[in-house]
Structures are given as C-alpha cells and as structure tokens.
Coordinates of N, CA and C in Angstrom, one line a residue:
M195 N -12.2 132.9 138.6 CA -11.4 134.1 138.1 C -9.7 133.1 138.2
F196 N -9.6 132.2 139.4 CA -8.6 131.4 139.2 C -8.8 130.2 138.0
M197 N -9.7 129.8 137.2 CA -10.2 129.2 136.4 C -9.5 129.9 135.3
F198 N -9.7 130.8 135.2 CA -9.2 131.9 133.5 C -7.9 132.2 134.1
H199 N -7.5 132.1 135.1 CA -5.8 132.4 135.1 C -5.1 131.0 134.6
K200 N -5.7 130.0 135.4 CA -5.2 128.4 134.8 C -5.4 128.1 133.7
H201 N -6.3 128.1 132.6 CA -6.5 127.7 131.0 C -5.6 129.3 130.0
A202 N -5.3 130.5 130.8 CA -4.6 131.6 130.1 C -3.2 131.2 130.2
L203 N -2.9 130.7 131.4 CA -1.6 129.8 131.3 C -1.5 128.7 130.3
K204 N -2.0 127.9 130.6 CA -2.0 126.7 130.0 C -1.7 127.4 128.1
T205 N -2.8 128.2 127.9 CA -2.9 128.7 126.3 C -1.6 129.2 126.2
G206 N -1.2 130.3 126.9 CA 0.3 131.0 126.9 C 1.1 129.8 126.8
V207 N 1.5 128.5 127.3 CA 2.3 127.6 126.8 C 2.2 126.9 125.5
V208 N 1.0 126.9 125.0 CA 0.7 126.2 124.0 C 1.0 127.2 122.7
A209 N 0.8 128.3 123.2 CA 0.6 129.6 122.3 C 2.6 129.7 121.9
A210 N 3.2 129.7 123.2 CA 4.5 129.6 123.0 C 5.4 129.0 122.1
T211 N 4.6 127.3 122.4 CA 5.2 125.9 121.7 C 5.6 126.6 120.6
V212 N 4.1 126.9 120.0 CA 3.4 126.7 118.4 C 4.2 127.8 117.7
L213 N 4.7 129.0 118.5 CA 5.9 130.1 117.5 C 7.0 129.5 117.6
G214 N 7.6 128.7 118.9 CA 9.0 128.3 118.5 C 9.0 127.6 117.7
I215 N 8.2 126.4 117.4 CA 8.1 125.4 116.3 C 8.1 126.3 115.1
A216 N 7.4 127.2 115.0 CA 6.9 128.0 113.4 C 8.2 128.7 113.5
F217 N 8.8 129.2 114.4 CA 10.2 130.0 114.1 C 11.2 129.1 113.6
T218 N 11.5 127.9 114.1 CA 12.2 126.7 113.9 C 12.4 126.5 112.4
A219 N 10.8 126.0 112.3 CA 10.6 125.6 111.2 C 11.0 127.0 109.8
C220 N 10.7 127.8 110.0 CA 11.1 128.9 108.9 C 12.5 129.1 108.8
N221 N 13.0 128.7 109.8 CA 14.9 129.1 110.1 C 15.6 128.4 109.0
K222 N 15.2 128.6 107.8 CA 16.0 127.8 106.7 C 17.2 128.2 106.3
D223 N 18.4 127.5 106.3 CA 19.8 128.3 105.5 C 19.0 128.0 103.6
D224 N 18.6 129.5 103.3 CA 18.5 129.4 102.0 C 19.9 129.4 100.9
S225 N 20.9 129.4 101.5 CA 22.3 129.2 100.5 C 22.1 128.5 99.8
P226 N 22.9 128.9 98.7 CA 22.9 127.4 97.6 C 24.0 126.6 98.3
P227 N 23.9 125.2 97.9 CA 25.1 124.2 98.3 C 26.2 124.7 97.6
P228 N 27.2 124.7 98.8 CA 28.8 125.0 98.0 C 28.7 123.8 96.8
V229 N 29.4 124.6 95.6 CA 30.0 123.7 94.5 C 31.4 122.9 94.4
P230 N 31.1 122.1 94.8 CA 32.4 120.9 94.4 C 33.3 121.4 94.1
E231 N 34.4 121.4 94.3 CA 35.8 122.0 93.6 C 35.9 120.3 92.1
P232 N 36.7 121.2 91.5 CA 36.4 119.7 90.2 C 37.4 118.9 90.6
R233 N 37.0 117.6 89.8 CA 38.0 116.3 90.6 C 39.5 116.8 89.1
N234 N 40.5 116.2 89.6 CA 41.6 116.3 88.6 C 42.9 115.8 88.9
T235 N 43.6 115.1 87.7 CA 44.6 114.2 88.1 C 45.5 114.4 87.2
T236 N 46.9 114.2 87.8 CA 47.6 115.0 86.8 C 48.8 113.2 86.8
F237 N 49.5 113.5 85.6 CA 50.2 111.7 85.5 C 51.6 112.7 84.6
K238 N 52.4 112.3 85.1 CA 53.8 113.1 84.4 C 54.5 112.3 83.9
L239 N 55.1 112.9 82.8 CA 55.8 112.4 81.5 C 57.3 112.8 81.3
R240 N 57.8 112.1 80.8 CA 59.6 112.3 81.0 C 60.1 112.2 79.4
G241 N 61.4 112.3 79.6 CA 61.8 112.5 78.3 C 62.7 111.4 78.1
T242 N 63.1 111.1 77.0 CA 63.7 109.7 76.6 C 65.5 110.1 76.3
G243 N 66.1 109.5 76.5 CA 67.5 109.4 75.9 C 68.1 109.9 77.3
T244 N 68.7 111.1 77.3 CA 69.7 111.7 78.2 C 68.8 112.4 79.1
D245 N 67.6 112.8 78.6 CA 66.4 113.3 79.4 C 65.5 112.5 80.1
A246 N 65.6 111.2 79.9 CA 64.9 109.5 80.6 C 64.7 110.3 82.0
A247 N 65.7 110.7 82.6 CA 65.3 111.2 84.2 C 64.8 112.1 84.7
R248 N 64.4 112.7 83.5 CA 63.6 114.5 83.8 C 61.9 114.6 83.5
E249 N 61.9 115.3 84.1 CA 60.2 115.5 83.7 C 59.8 116.4 82.5
T250 N 59.6 116.0 81.8 CA 59.5 117.3 80.6 C 58.0 117.7 79.9
G251 N 56.7 116.6 80.8 CA 55.1 117.5 80.1 C 54.3 116.3 81.3
A252 N 53.1 117.3 81.4 CA 52.4 116.3 82.0 C 50.8 116.7 81.2
V253 N 50.2 115.5 81.6 CA 48.9 115.5 80.9 C 47.9 115.2 82.6
T254 N 46.8 116.2 82.1 CA 46.2 116.7 83.3 C 44.4 116.5 83.0
I255 N 44.1 115.4 83.9 CA 42.5 114.7 83.7 C 41.5 115.8 84.6
T256 N 40.7 116.7 83.9 CA 39.9 117.5 85.1 C 38.3 117.2 84.2
E257 N 37.5 117.2 85.8 CA 36.4 117.1 85.9 C 35.3 118.4 85.3
N258 N 34.5 118.8 84.5 CA 33.5 119.4 84.5 C 32.3 119.1 85.4
T259 N 31.8 120.3 85.9 CA 30.3 120.4 86.8 C 29.2 119.6 85.9
D260 N 29.7 119.7 84.2 CA 28.5 118.5 84.0 C 28.7 117.1 83.3
S261 N 29.8 116.6 84.5 CA 30.3 115.3 84.1 C 31.2 115.1 82.8
S262 N 31.4 115.9 82.0 CA 32.3 116.0 80.9 C 33.4 116.7 81.3
I263 N 34.9 116.0 80.8 CA 36.4 115.9 81.3 C 37.1 116.9 79.8
N264 N 37.8 117.5 80.2 CA 39.2 117.9 79.5 C 40.6 117.1 79.8
V265 N 41.3 117.4 78.8 CA 42.1 116.4 78.9 C 43.6 117.3 77.9
I266 N 44.1 117.6 78.9 CA 45.4 118.7 78.8 C 46.8 118.1 78.4
L267 N 47.8 118.5 77.7 CA 48.8 118.3 77.7 C 49.7 119.4 78.3
M268 N 50.4 119.5 79.3 CA 51.6 120.9 78.8 C 53.0 120.3 78.8
L269 N 53.4 120.7 77.9 CA 54.7 120.0 77.2 C 55.8 121.1 77.1
G270 N 56.5 120.6 78.5 CA 58.2 121.3 78.8 C 58.9 121.5 77.7
K271 N 59.1 120.4 76.8 CA 59.9 120.2 76.1 C 59.9 120.3 74.8
N272 N 60.2 121.3 73.4 CA 59.7 121.0 72.3 C 60.4 122.7 71.7
K273 N 60.3 121.9 70.7 CA 61.5 123.0 69.4 C 60.6 124.2 68.8
K274 N 60.9 124.9 69.1 CA 59.9 126.3 69.0 C 60.3 126.3 67.2
D275 N 58.7 126.8 66.4 CA 58.4 126.1 65.1 C 58.5 125.1 64.4
T276 N 58.5 123.9 65.1 CA 58.8 122.8 64.5 C 57.2 121.8 64.8
V277 N 56.9 121.2 64.0 CA 55.6 120.8 64.6 C 55.2 119.5 65.0
H278 N 55.1 119.3 66.0 CA 55.2 117.6 67.0 C 54.0 116.7 66.7
Q279 N 54.6 115.7 66.6 CA 52.8 115.0 66.5 C 52.7 114.1 68.1
V280 N 51.6 114.2 68.4 CA 51.4 114.1 69.9 C 50.7 112.7 69.6
Y281 N 50.5 111.5 70.1 CA 49.7 110.5 70.1 C 49.6 110.1 71.9
F282 N 47.9 110.0 72.0 CA 47.5 109.2 72.6 C 47.2 108.2 72.2
I283 N 47.5 106.9 72.9 CA 47.5 105.8 72.6 C 46.9 104.7 73.6
G284 N 46.2 103.5 73.5 CA 46.2 102.6 74.6 C 47.1 101.8 75.1
G285 N 47.0 101.0 76.1 CA 48.3 100.2 76.4 C 49.2 101.3 77.2
T286 N 50.2 100.6 77.6 CA 51.7 101.4 78.1 C 52.6 101.6 77.0
Y287 N 53.6 102.5 77.5 CA 54.4 102.8 76.4 C 55.2 101.5 75.9
L288 N 55.3 100.5 76.9 CA 56.0 99.2 77.4 C 55.5 98.1 76.2
A289 N 53.8 98.0 76.8 CA 53.1 97.2 76.0 C 52.1 98.1 75.1
P290 N 52.3 99.0 74.2 CA 50.8 99.5 73.3 C 50.1 98.6 72.7
T291 N 49.0 99.0 72.1 CA 47.8 98.2 71.8 C 47.8 99.2 70.4
T292 N 46.6 98.8 69.4 CA 46.6 99.4 68.6 C 45.4 100.6 68.6
D293 N 44.8 100.4 69.6 CA 43.9 101.8 70.1 C 44.4 103.0 70.1
T294 N 44.3 104.1 69.2 CA 44.4 105.3 69.5 C 43.4 105.7 69.4
L295 N 43.8 107.2 71.3 CA 42.6 108.0 71.2 C 42.5 109.3 70.5
K296 N 43.9 109.7 70.5 CA 43.7 111.1 69.5 C 45.1 111.3 69.0
A297 N 45.4 111.6 68.3 CA 46.5 111.6 67.5 C 46.7 113.6 66.7
V298 N 47.4 114.2 67.0 CA 47.5 115.6 66.9 C 48.6 116.2 66.8
E299 N 48.7 117.3 66.0 CA 50.0 118.0 65.8 C 49.9 119.2 66.5
A300 N 51.1 119.8 67.1 CA 51.7 121.0 67.8 C 53.0 121.8 67.7
K301 N 52.6 122.8 67.3 CA 53.8 123.7 66.9 C 54.3 123.7 68.4
G302 N 55.3 124.0 68.3 CA 56.6 124.0 69.6 C 56.6 125.6 69.1
N303 N 56.9 126.0 70.5 CA 57.0 127.7 71.1 C 58.0 127.6 71.8
G304 N 59.3 126.8 72.3 CA 60.5 126.9 72.7 C 60.5 127.2 74.4
G305 N 58.5 126.9 74.7 CA 58.6 127.4 76.4 C 57.3 126.2 76.5
L306 N 57.1 126.9 77.5 CA 55.8 126.1 77.8 C 54.3 125.4 77.2
L307 N 54.1 124.5 76.9 CA 53.2 124.7 75.5 C 52.0 123.5 75.9
A308 N 50.7 124.2 76.3 CA 49.6 123.9 76.5 C 48.8 123.0 75.0
V309 N 48.3 121.6 75.1 CA 47.9 121.0 73.9 C 46.6 120.2 74.5
E310 N 45.6 121.2 73.8 CA 44.6 120.1 74.3 C 43.8 119.2 73.4
L311 N 43.9 118.2 74.4 CA 43.4 117.0 73.4 C 42.0 116.4 73.5
F312 N 41.4 116.6 74.8 CA 39.8 116.6 74.9 C 39.1 117.5 75.6
K313 N 38.1 118.3 75.1 CA 37.4 119.4 76.0 C 36.0 119.0 75.5
N314 N 35.7 118.8 77.3 CA 33.8 118.8 77.3 C 33.3 117.5 76.7
V315 N 34.3 116.2 76.6 CA 33.6 115.2 76.0 C 33.3 114.2 77.3
K316 N 32.4 113.0 76.6 CA 31.7 112.0 77.8 C 31.8 111.0 77.0
K317 N 32.6 110.8 75.9 CA 32.8 109.3 75.1 C 34.0 110.0 74.0
V318 N 34.8 109.3 73.5 CA 35.6 109.0 72.8 C 35.3 107.8 72.0
T319 N 35.5 108.3 70.4 CA 36.2 106.9 69.6 C 37.3 106.7 69.3
L320 N 37.9 105.4 69.6 CA 38.5 105.1 69.4 C 39.0 104.8 68.1
R321 N 40.4 104.8 67.6 CA 40.7 104.2 66.2 C 41.3 103.0 66.5
Q322 N 41.1 102.0 65.3 CA 41.2 100.9 66.0 C 42.5 100.2 64.6
A323 N 43.0 99.1 64.3 CA 43.8 98.6 63.8 C 42.6 98.4 62.2
A324 N 43.3 98.5 61.1 CA 42.7 98.4 59.8 C 41.2 99.3 59.8
G325 N 41.7 100.2 60.2 CA 40.7 101.3 60.3 C 39.3 101.3 61.0
A326 N 39.2 100.3 62.0 CA 38.0 100.1 62.5 C 37.7 101.2 63.6
T327 N 36.5 101.7 64.2 CA 36.5 102.7 65.2 C 35.5 101.9 66.0
K328 N 35.5 102.4 67.5 CA 34.7 102.3 68.5 C 34.6 103.3 69.9
E329 N 33.6 103.6 70.1 CA 33.3 104.5 70.7 C 32.8 104.2 72.4
I330 N 33.7 104.9 73.2 CA 33.6 104.4 74.7 C 33.3 105.5 75.5
P331 N 32.7 105.2 76.8 CA 32.4 106.1 77.5 C 33.9 106.8 77.8
F332 N 33.9 108.1 78.2 CA 35.0 108.7 79.0 C 34.8 109.8 79.4
R333 N 33.9 109.5 80.4 CA 34.1 110.1 82.1 C 35.4 110.1 82.6
Y334 N 35.2 111.6 83.8 CA 36.6 111.0 84.7 C 37.0 109.9 85.5
N335 N 36.0 109.3 85.8 CA 36.3 107.7 86.5 C 37.1 107.1 85.2
D336 N 36.3 107.1 83.7 CA 36.7 106.2 83.1 C 38.3 106.3 82.1
A337 N 38.4 107.7 82.7 CA 39.6 108.3 82.0 C 40.7 107.8 82.5
V338 N 40.3 108.1 83.9 CA 41.6 108.1 85.2 C 41.7 106.5 85.0
K339 N 41.0 105.4 84.6 CA 41.3 103.7 84.9 C 41.9 103.2 83.4
Y340 N 41.5 104.3 82.6 CA 42.0 103.8 81.3 C 43.2 103.8 81.0
V341 N 43.9 102.7 80.6 CA 45.7 101.6 80.1 C 45.7 102.7 79.1
A342 N 46.7 104.0 78.9 CA 47.2 104.4 77.9 C 48.7 105.0 78.2
H343 N 48.8 105.5 76.8 CA 50.1 106.4 77.4 C 50.1 107.0 76.1
L344 N 51.3 108.4 76.6 CA 51.2 109.4 75.6 C 52.5 109.2 74.9
K345 N 52.7 109.8 74.0 CA 53.9 110.0 73.2 C 54.2 111.2 72.3
V346 N 54.8 111.9 72.6 CA 55.3 113.2 71.4 C 56.9 112.8 70.7
K347 N 56.1 112.9 69.5 CA 57.4 112.8 68.6 C 57.9 114.0 68.3
H348 N 59.4 114.4 68.0 CA 59.6 115.3 67.3 C 59.2 116.0 66.3
S349 N 59.1 115.3 65.5 CA 58.1 115.9 63.7 C 57.2 114.7 63.3
R350 N 57.1 114.8 62.0 CA 56.1 113.8 61.9 C 56.9 112.5 61.2
F351 N 58.2 113.1 60.6 CA 59.5 112.3 59.5 C 60.3 111.9 60.7
S352 N 60.1 112.2 62.1 CA 61.6 112.0 62.6 C 61.0 110.4 63.9
A353 N 61.8 109.8 64.2 CA 61.6 108.9 64.9 C 62.0 108.9 66.6
D354 N 62.7 110.1 67.0 CA 62.4 110.9 68.0 C 61.8 110.9 68.3
T355 N 61.5 110.6 69.8 CA 60.6 111.2 71.1 C 61.1 111.9 71.8
L356 N 59.9 112.8 72.4 CA 60.7 114.2 72.8 C 60.2 113.9 74.4
T357 N 59.0 113.0 74.2 CA 58.4 112.6 76.1 C 57.4 111.7 75.8
I358 N 57.2 110.7 76.8 CA 56.7 109.8 76.6 C 56.1 109.3 78.2
G359 N 54.9 108.9 78.2 CA 54.6 108.2 79.6 C 53.3 107.9 79.8
N360 N 53.3 107.0 81.3 CA 51.6 106.2 81.1 C 51.0 107.3 81.6
V361 N 49.8 107.0 81.2 CA 48.7 107.9 81.5 C 47.5 107.0 82.1
G362 N 46.3 107.6 83.3 CA 45.4 106.5 83.5 C 45.7 105.4 84.1
K363 N 45.2 104.5 84.4 CA 45.4 103.3 85.5 C 46.8 102.7 85.0
A364 N 47.7 102.6 83.9 CA 48.7 102.2 83.7 C 50.0 102.9 84.3
N365 N 49.7 104.2 84.9 CA 50.6 105.0 85.9 C 51.0 104.1 87.2

C-alpha cells in the first residue's frame, strides 16, 4: 500500500505540472496588436513682404497604413474667389531647381483653405526642364527627406507671392 501512495504522489505531481504547463501555454492574448499611430510631419510656411514674419500656412505629410502618404497644404491667407497658383518645387526657395512635384490651382475662400497636393501616393512624377519627367519613390521617409519648397502665388498672372516655405529636408 505504501508503494501505491508513493506512485500516486509522483503521478499527482507530474499531472499537476503537465496541467500547469498546458494552462499557461493556452493562455494567449488573442487581441490584435495595437495599430500604430500614423507618422506625420508639418512644415510651416510664411508670408512675404509685410507678412514675412507671420505664419500663413503649413504643409503636412501623413503616412497611411499601407505606406502611402498624403500631402496637404493648409493655407491661412488667401483671397476669396481668387484662383491662387500652388507650386511644389524641388530645392529651397532661395535655391530652387527645375523639378516640379506639383502645380495646382486653389480657389480662395477667405478663410482656412485645405489643398490636397497628394493623396495615397507611393511615388511621384517630377516634371523637369525641357518637358522631361522622372518618377521617384515618395513614401514618408522619402518625402520628409526631399529638399523642396512650396510657393502660393496670388493668381496666374500676378507676381505676388502669398505664402512660401521650405518643405522636407530643406526645412
């Protein structure tokens, strides 16, 4: 009988150990991993002339979950019902290149104006001198490292610049 108790005790310890391992192995956290916050960077733009010290806009680069990016211009200074010209150009505004990332028109509303420059892009086509084009990668890291500037002109026929500023590595 003593022998039976001795084996029963060992069997009980082994069974408890096996059950403990089984329970801890099955105790998995099945919740999905947290979704990371999208990366974004904002670059401030300034006015010109008497507004040179005043922030008149900003460009925000935001990364999407699929690694594409959005580039949005928030323009604080604009003239209602006037069609402004927006230029996103390579190089700094003091040393521009001939590479143009984007040229769009934006109709002023007199208040805060959002201008979507790029949406869900992973690469862009640069327009270069003499009509040449070149496709470049344009994901988040590429966009914030790219040396560029943004300029908003009062209108197509005006030389007046409303807002200007460096974007990306130039900043």
